[in-house]
Short mmCIF file of C-alpha atoms and ligand atoms in Angstrom, two decimals:
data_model
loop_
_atom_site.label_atom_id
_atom_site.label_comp_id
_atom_site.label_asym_id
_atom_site.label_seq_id
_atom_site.Cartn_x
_atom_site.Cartn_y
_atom_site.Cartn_z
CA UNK A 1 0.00 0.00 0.00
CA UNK A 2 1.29 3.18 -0.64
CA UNK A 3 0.45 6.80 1.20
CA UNK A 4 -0.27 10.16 -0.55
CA UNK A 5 0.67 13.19 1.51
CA UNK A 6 -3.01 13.75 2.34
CA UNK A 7 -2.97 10.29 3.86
CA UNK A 8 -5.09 8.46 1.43
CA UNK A 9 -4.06 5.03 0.76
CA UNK A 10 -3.46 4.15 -3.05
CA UNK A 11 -4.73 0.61 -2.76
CA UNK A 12 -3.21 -1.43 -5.97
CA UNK A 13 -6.14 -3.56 -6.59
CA UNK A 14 -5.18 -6.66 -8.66
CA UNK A 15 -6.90 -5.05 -11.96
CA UNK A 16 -3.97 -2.33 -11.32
CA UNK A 17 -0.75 -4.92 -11.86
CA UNK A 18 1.24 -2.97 -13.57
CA UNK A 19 0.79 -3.64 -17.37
CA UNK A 20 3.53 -5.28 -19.60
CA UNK A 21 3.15 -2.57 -21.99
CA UNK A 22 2.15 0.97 -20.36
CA UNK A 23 -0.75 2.83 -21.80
CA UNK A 24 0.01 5.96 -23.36
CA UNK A 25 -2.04 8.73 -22.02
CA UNK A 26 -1.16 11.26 -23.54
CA UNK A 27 -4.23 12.30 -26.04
CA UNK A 28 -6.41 10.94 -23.53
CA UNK A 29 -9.91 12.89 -23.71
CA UNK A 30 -11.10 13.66 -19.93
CA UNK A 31 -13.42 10.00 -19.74
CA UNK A 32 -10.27 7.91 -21.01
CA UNK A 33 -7.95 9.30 -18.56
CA UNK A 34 -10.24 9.15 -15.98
CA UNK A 35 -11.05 5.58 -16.51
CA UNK A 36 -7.44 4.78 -17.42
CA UNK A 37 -6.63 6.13 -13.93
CA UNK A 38 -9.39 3.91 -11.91
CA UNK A 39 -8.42 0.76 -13.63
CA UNK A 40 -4.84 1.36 -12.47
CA UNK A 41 -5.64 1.24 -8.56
CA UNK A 42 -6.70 4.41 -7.54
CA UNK A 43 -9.27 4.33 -5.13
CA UNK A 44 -12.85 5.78 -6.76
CA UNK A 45 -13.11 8.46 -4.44
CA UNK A 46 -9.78 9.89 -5.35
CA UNK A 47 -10.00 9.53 -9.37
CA UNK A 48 -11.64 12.62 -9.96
CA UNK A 49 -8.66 14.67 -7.95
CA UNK A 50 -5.93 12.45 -9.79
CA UNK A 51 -7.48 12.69 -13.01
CA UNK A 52 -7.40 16.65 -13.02
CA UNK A 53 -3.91 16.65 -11.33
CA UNK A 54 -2.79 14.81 -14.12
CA UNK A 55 -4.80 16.85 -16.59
CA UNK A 56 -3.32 20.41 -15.75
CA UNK A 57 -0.06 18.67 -15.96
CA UNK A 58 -0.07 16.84 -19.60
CA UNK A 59 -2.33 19.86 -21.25
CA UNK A 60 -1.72 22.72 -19.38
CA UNK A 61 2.34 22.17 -18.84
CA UNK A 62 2.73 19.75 -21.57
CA UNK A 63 5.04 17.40 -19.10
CA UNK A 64 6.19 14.13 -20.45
CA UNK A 65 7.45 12.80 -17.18
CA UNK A 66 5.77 11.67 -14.37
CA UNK A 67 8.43 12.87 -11.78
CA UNK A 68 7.95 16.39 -13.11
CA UNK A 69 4.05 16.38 -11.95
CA UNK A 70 5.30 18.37 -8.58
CA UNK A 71 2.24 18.24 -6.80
CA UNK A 72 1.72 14.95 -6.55
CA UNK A 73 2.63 12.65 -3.93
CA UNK A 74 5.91 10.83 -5.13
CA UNK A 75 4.82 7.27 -4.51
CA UNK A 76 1.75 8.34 -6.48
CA UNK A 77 3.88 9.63 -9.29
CA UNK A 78 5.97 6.31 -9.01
CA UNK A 79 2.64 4.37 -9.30
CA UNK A 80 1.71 6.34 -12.37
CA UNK A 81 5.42 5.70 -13.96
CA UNK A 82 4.70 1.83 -13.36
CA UNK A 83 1.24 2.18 -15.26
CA UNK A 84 1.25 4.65 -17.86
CA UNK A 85 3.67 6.77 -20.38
CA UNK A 86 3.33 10.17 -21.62
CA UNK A 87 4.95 9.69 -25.16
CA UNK A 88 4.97 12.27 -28.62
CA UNK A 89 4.93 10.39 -31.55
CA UNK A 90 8.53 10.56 -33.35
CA UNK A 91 8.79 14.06 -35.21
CA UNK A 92 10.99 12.18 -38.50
CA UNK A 93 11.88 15.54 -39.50
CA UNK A 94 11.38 19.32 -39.12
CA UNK A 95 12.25 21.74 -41.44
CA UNK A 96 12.74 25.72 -41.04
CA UNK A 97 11.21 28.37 -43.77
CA UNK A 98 13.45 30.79 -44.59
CA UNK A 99 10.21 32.89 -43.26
CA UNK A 100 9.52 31.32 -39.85
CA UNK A 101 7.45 28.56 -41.40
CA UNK A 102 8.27 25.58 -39.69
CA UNK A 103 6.91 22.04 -41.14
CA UNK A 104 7.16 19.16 -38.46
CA UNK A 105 6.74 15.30 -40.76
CA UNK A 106 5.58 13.00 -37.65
CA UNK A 107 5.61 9.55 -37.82
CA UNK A 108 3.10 8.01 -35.36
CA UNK A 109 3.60 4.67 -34.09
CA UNK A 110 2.53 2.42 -37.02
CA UNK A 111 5.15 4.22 -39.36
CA UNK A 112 2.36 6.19 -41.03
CA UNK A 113 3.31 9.60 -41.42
CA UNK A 114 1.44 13.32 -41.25
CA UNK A 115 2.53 17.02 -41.68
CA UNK A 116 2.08 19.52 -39.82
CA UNK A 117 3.17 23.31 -40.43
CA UNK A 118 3.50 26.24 -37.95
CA UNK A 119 3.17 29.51 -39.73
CA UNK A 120 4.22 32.79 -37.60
CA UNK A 121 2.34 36.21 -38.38
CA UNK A 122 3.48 39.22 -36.45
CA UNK A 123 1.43 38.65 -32.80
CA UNK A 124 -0.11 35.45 -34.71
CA UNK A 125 0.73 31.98 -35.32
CA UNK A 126 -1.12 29.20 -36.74
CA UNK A 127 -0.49 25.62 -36.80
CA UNK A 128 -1.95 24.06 -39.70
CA UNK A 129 -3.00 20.38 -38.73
CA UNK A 130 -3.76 17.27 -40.79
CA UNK A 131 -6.85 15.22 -39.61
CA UNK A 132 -5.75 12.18 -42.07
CA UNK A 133 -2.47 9.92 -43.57
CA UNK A 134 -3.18 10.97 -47.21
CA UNK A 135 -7.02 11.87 -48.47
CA UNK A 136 -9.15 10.23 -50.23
CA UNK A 137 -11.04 13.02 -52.49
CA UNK A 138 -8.35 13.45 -55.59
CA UNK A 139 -8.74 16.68 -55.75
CA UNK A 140 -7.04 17.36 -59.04
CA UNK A 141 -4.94 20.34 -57.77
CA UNK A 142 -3.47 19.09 -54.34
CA UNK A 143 -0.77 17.44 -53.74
CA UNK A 144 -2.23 15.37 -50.97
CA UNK A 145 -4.86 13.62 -53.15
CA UNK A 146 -1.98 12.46 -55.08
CA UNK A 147 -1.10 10.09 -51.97
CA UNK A 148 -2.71 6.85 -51.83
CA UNK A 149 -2.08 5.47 -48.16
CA UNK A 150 -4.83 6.42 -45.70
CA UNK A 151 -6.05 6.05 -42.48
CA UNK A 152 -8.16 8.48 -39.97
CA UNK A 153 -5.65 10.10 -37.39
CA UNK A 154 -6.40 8.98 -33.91
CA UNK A 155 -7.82 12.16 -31.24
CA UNK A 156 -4.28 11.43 -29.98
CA UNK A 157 -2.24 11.28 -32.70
CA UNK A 158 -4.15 14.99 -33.77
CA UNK A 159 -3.69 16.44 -30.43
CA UNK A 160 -0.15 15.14 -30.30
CA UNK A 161 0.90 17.47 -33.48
CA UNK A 162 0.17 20.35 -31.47
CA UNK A 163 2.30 19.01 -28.46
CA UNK A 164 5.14 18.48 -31.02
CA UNK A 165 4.55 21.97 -32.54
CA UNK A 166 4.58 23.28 -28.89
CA UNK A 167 7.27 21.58 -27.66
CA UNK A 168 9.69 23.00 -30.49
CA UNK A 169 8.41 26.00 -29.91
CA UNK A 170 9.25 26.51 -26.29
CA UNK A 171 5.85 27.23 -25.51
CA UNK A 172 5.05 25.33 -22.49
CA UNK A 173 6.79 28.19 -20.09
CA UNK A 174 4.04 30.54 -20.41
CA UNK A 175 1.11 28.50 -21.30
CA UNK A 176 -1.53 31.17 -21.92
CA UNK A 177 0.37 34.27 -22.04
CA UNK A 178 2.36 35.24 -25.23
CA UNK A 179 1.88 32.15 -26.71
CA UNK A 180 2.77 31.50 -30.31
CA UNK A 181 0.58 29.19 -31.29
CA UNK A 182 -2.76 31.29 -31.06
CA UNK A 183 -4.70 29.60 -33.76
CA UNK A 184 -5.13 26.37 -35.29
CA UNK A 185 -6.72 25.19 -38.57
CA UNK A 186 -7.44 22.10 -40.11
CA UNK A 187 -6.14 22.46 -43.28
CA UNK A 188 -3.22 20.19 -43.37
CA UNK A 189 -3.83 16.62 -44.82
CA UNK A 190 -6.77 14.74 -45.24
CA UNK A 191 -10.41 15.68 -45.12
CA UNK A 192 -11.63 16.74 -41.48
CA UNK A 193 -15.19 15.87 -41.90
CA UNK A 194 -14.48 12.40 -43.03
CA UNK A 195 -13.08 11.49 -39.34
CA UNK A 196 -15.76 13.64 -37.85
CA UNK A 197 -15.45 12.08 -34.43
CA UNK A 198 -11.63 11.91 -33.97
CA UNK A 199 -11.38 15.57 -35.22
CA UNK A 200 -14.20 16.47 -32.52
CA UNK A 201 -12.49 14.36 -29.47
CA UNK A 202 -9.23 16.35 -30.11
CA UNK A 203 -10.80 20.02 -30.63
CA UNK A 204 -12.24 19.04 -27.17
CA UNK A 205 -8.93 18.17 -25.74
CA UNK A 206 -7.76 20.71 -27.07
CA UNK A 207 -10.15 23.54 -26.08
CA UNK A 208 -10.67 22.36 -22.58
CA UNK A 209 -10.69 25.39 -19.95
CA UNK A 210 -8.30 23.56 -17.58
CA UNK A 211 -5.56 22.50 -20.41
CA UNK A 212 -4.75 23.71 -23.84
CA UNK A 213 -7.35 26.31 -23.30
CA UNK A 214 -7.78 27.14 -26.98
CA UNK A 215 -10.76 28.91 -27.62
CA UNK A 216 -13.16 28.07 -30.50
CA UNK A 217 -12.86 31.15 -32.47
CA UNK A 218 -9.54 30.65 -32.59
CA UNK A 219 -10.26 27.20 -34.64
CA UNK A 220 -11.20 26.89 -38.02
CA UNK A 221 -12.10 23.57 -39.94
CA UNK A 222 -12.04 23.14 -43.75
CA UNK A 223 -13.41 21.14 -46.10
CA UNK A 224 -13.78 20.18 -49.62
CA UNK A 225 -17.87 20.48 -49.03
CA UNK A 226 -18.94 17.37 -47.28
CA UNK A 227 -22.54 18.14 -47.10
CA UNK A 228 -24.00 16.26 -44.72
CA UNK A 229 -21.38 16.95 -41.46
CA UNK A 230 -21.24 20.76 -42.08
CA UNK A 231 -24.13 21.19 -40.36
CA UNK A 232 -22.94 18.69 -37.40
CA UNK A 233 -19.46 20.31 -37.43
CA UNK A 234 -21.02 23.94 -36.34
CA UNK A 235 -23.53 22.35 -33.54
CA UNK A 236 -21.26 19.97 -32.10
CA UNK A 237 -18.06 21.93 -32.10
CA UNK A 238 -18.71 25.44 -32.94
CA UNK A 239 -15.29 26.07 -34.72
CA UNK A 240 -15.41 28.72 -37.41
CA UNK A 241 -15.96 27.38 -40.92
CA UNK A 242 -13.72 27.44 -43.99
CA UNK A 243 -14.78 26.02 -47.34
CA UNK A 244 -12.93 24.92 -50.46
CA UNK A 245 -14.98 26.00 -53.07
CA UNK A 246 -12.37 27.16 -56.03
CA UNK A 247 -14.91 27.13 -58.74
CA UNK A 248 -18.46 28.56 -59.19
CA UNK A 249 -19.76 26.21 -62.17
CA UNK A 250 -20.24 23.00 -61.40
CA UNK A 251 -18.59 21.61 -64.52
CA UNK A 252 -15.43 23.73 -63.19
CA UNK A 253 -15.64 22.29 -59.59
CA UNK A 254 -16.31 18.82 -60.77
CA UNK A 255 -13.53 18.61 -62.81
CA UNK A 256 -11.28 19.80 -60.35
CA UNK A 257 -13.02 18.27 -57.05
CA UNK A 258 -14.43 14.79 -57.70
CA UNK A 259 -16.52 15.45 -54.21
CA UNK A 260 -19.26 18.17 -56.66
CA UNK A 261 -20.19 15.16 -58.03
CA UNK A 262 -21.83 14.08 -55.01
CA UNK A 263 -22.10 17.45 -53.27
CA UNK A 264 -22.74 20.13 -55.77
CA UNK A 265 -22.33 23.92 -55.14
CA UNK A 266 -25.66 24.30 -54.61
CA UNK A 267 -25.75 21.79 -51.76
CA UNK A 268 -22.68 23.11 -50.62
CA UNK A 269 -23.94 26.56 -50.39
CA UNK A 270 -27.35 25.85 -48.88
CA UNK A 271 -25.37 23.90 -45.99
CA UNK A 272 -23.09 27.03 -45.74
CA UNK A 273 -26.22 29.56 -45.45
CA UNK A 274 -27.38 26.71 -42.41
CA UNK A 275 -24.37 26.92 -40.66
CA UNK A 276 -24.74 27.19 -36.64
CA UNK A 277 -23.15 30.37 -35.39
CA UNK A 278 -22.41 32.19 -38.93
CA UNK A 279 -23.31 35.61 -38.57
CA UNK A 280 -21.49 38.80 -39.75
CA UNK A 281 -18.68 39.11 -36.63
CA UNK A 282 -18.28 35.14 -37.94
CA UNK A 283 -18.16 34.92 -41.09
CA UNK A 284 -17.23 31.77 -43.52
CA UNK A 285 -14.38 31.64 -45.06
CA UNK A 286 -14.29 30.14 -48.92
CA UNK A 287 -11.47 29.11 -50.25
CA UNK A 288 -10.47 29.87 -53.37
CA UNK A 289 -6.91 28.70 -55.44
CA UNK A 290 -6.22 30.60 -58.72
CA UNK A 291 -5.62 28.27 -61.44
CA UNK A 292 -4.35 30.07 -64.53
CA UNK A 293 -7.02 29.55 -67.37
CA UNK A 294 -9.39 27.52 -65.35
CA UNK A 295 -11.23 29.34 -62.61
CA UNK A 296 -9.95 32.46 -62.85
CA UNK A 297 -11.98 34.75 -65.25
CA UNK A 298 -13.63 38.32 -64.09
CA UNK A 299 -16.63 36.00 -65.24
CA UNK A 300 -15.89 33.69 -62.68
CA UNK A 301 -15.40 36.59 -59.69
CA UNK A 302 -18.73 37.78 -60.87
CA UNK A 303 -20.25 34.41 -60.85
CA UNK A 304 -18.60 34.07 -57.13
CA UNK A 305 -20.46 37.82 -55.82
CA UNK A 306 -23.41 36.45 -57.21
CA UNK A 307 -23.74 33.45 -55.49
CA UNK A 308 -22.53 35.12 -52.31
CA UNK A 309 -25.09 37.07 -52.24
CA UNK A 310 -27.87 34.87 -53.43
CA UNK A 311 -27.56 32.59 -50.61
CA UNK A 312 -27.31 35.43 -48.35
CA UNK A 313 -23.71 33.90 -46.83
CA UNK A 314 -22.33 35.86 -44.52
CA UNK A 315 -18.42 35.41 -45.97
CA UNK A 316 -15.34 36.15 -46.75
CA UNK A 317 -12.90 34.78 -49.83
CA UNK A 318 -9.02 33.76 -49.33
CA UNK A 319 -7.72 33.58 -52.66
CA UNK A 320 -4.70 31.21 -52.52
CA UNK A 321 -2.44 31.48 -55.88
CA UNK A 322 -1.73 28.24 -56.50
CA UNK A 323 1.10 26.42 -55.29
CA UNK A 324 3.17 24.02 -57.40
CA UNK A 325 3.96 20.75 -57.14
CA UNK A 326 6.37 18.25 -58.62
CA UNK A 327 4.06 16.17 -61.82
CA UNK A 328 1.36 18.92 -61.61
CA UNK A 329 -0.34 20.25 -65.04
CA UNK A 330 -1.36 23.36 -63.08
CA UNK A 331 0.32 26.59 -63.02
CA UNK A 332 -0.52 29.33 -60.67
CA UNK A 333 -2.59 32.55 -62.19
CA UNK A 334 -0.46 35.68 -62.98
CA UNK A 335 -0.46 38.03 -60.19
CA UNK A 336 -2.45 40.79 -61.96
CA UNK A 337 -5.04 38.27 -62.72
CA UNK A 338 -4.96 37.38 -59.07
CA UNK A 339 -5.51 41.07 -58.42
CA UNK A 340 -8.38 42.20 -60.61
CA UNK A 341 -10.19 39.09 -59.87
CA UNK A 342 -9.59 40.24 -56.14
CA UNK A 343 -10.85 43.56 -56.68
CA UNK A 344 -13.86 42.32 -58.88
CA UNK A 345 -15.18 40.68 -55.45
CA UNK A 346 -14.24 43.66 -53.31
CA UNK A 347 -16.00 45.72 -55.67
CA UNK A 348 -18.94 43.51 -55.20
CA UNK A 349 -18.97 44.42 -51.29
CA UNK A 350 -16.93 41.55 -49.89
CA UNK A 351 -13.42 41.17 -48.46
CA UNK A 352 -11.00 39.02 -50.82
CA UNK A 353 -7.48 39.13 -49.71
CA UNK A 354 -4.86 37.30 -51.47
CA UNK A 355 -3.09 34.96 -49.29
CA UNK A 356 0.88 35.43 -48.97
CA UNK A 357 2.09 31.99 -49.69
CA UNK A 358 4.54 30.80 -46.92
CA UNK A 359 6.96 28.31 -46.70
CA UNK A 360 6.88 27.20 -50.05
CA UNK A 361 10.96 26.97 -49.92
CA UNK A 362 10.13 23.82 -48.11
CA UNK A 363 7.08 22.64 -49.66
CA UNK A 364 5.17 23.73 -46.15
CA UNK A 365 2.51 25.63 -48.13
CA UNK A 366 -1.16 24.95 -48.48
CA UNK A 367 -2.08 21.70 -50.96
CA UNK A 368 1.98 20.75 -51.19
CA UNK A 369 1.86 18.68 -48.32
CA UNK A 370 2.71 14.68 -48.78
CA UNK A 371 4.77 12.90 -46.42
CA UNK A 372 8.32 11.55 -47.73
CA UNK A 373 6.95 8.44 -47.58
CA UNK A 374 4.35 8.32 -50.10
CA UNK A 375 6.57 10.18 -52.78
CA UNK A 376 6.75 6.99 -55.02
CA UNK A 377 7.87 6.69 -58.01
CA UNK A 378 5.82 6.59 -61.01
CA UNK A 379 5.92 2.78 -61.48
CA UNK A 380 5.50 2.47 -58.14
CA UNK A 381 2.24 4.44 -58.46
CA UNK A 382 1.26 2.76 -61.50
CA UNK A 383 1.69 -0.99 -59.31
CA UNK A 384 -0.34 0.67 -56.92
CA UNK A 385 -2.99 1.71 -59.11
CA UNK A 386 -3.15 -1.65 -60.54
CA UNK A 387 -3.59 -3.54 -57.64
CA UNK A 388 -6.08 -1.04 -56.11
CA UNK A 389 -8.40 -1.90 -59.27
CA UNK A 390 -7.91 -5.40 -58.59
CA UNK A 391 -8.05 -5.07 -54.52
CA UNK A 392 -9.80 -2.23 -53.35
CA UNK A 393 -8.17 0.57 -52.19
CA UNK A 394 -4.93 -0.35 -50.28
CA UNK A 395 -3.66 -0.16 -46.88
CA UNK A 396 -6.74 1.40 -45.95
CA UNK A 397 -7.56 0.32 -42.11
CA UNK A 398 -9.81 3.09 -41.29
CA UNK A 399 -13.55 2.51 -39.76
CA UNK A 400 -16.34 3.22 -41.77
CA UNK A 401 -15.90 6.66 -42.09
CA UNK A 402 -13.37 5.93 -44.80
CA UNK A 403 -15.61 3.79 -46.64
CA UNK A 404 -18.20 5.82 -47.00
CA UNK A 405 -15.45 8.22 -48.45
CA UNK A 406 -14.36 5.74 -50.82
CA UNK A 407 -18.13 5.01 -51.94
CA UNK A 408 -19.03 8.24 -51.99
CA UNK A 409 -16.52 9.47 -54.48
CA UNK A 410 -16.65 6.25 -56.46
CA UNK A 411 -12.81 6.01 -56.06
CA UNK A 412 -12.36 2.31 -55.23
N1 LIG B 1 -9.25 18.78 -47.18
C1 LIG B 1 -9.62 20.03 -46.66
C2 LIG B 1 -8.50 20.61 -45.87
C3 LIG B 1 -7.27 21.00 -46.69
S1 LIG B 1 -7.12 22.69 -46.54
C4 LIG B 1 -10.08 20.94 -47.76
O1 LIG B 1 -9.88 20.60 -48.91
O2 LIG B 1 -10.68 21.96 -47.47
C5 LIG B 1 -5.97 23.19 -47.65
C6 LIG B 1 -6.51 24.24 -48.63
O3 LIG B 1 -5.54 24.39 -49.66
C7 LIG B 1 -7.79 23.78 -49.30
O4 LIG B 1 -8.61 24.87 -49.59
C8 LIG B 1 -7.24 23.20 -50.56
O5 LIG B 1 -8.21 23.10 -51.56
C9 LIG B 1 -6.15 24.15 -50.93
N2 LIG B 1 -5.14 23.59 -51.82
C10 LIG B 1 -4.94 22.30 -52.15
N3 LIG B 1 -3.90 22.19 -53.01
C11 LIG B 1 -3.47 23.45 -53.24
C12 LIG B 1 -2.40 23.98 -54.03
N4 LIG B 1 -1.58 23.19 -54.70
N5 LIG B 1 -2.21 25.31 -54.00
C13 LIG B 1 -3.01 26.12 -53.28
N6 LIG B 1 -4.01 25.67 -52.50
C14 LIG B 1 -4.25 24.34 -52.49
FE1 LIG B 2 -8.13 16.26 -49.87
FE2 LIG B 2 -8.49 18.86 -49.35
FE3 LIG B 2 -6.48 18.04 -50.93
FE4 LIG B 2 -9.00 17.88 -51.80
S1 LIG B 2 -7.87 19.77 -51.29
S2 LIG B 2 -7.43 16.26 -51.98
S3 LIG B 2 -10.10 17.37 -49.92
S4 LIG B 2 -6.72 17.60 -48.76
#
């Protein structure tokens, strides 16, 4: 038996021998840990204490060693060590913009691999998250749907990029003042709204009051348009709203986003004008690449007012020149293109500022992420193709999220 300095026993019940392997707790929503921490011995009337000890420590100071957790008992903290780890994933590599972009490759524990990219802005700084190995949608223009190896992230393995990103940063010091990481989007790999439910468990973690303490305006999600969990996304986690939408013709956005077929603009739009909590002071943001020759006519800025206004969206447009990529046929649109078709929208009463790309020295920048791993070579690609006709789509282990992706875009 072992004494805390209150003079509670810690009575190791035999459910609590200590495991061969430890469990990791670190990503651990609030139920997990607390459960993690009964089955380990604690007595029940102490869990709830424990449990937010341990909290404050792993999202509040971001420790990864028991024996730093100070105000707990030491024989407690030794009873922890024998149960449970706090462990990162690896970071495989991390590579430094020549502008303060910083793009952290981490390799979680099956060897599947994920970006994630830190981007300073004067009192700003966003970390740009990816919510999936790979994505299924093909998107003709992004780098990403190029990759063919995907699985859902894990709540954990989403919550641990921003403990990687945090830890590099030196940020755990001061954990709410002057912090550098004050915003977070999902915009890094994969498509958020196809792993709806690990996306929401880690925006929980990570906007609880009594750890990260990252607050919900400070969060935005985007998506290629997946209809049906837009509406979910606003009244279950309230983060703002970003949309890819990069065309305004359906024959445009089909060509270039497999997912119209299935969710056309129109469905897109109406799910956009029903989105909890968008009002003026929150406005959506749609996403919008220039592609030289494709979706970048005054035409098409017109076309884009137009519908802005028809469905009545409160919303602003990001227009992202488009960033290259080894094998792609696209090329960005020329700058004054960019502009007039910028001032077209302005001119038709809403905001449409260019976006300054950053980090492209190290391929950091929006739709040029791919992990090292999945740059095959063409034959390789070709093998893979082959047997994915023949197969199904390969290593795919993800629930049934995933398949409905698959089926839904008729990309098996
Ligand atoms: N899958 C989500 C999240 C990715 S966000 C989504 O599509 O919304 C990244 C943003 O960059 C998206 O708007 C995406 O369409 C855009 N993008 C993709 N490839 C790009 C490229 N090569 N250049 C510029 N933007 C790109
Ligand atoms: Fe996937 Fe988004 Fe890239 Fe499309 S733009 S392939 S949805 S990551």
């Amino acid at each position: 038996m072992q004494i805390t300095p209150k003079g509670e026993p810690v009575v190791i019940s035999p459910r609590a021998a200590a495991p061969d392997d430890k469990v990791n707790i670190l990503g651990l929503d609030r139920t997990e840990l607390k459960d993690a921490i009964a089955a380990s011995g604690i007595p029940d009337r102490q869990v709830k204490m424990r449990t937010a000890q341990v909290w404050h420590w792993l999202y509040h100071r971001g420790v990864s060693d028991f024996t730093a957790m100070t105000n707990v008992a030491k024989d407690l903290r030794a009873h922890l060590d024998a149960h449970f780890i706090i462990r990162r994933p690896e970071v495989a590599d991390a590579q430094y913009s020549e502008d303060g972009t910083r793009k952290y490759l981490i390799r979680f524990d099956d060897g599947n691999e994920a970006e994630t990219v830190f981007i300073p802005d004067g009192d700003r700084g966003t970390l740009c998250v990816s919510s999936q190995v790979g994505c299924t949608l093909n998107c003709t223009f992004c780098h990403t749907g190029t990759m063919r190896l995907v699985r859902n992230l894990t709540a954990a393995e989403i919550v641990a990029q921003l403990m990687v990103a945090r830890d590099d940063l030196g940020e755990w010091e001061t954990p709410t003042e002057g912090r550098k990481i004050t915003n977070i989007v999902l915009m890094g790999m994969g498509e958020p709204l196809y792993n709806f439910d690990g996306v929401k468990k880690a925006l929980e973690i990570i906007m609880d009051e009594a750890g990260i303490q990252l607050s919900k305006r400070r969060i935005t999600l985007s998506t290629s348009g997946v209809v049906p969990h837009m509406e979910r996304c606003g009244a279950e986690i309230g983060v703002n709203l970003a949309v890819s939408l990069h065309a305004v013709r359906d024959d445009v956005r089909s060509r270039i986003m497999p997912i119209n077929k299935k969710y056309p603009l129109d469905a897109v739009l109406k799910a956009c004008a029903d989105y909890p909590g968008a009002h003026n002071a929150r406005r959506i943001t749609f996403e919008y690449t220039m592609l030289d020759g494709v979706n970048d006519s005054d035409d098409d800025a017109r076309e884009l007012v137009r519908l802005i206004r028809k469905y009545k969206l409160p919303a602003k447009v990001n227009l992202i020149p488009f960033n290259p990529w080894p094998g792609t046929d696209f090329t960005c649109s020329p700058w004054e293109r960019i502009q007039r078709f910028s001032d077209i929208v302005y001119e038709g009463g809403i905001s449409a500022p260019i976006r300054t790309p950053r980090g492209r020295d190290i391929m950091a920048a929006c739709g040029q992420l791919k992990s090292a791993s999945e740059k095959k070579s063409k034959a390789e690609e070709r093998r893979a193709r082959e047997a994915a006709t023949a197969d199904g789509p390969i290593g795919h282990n993800g629930g049934p999220a995933l398949s409905e992706q698959f089926s839904s875009t008729g990309l098996t």
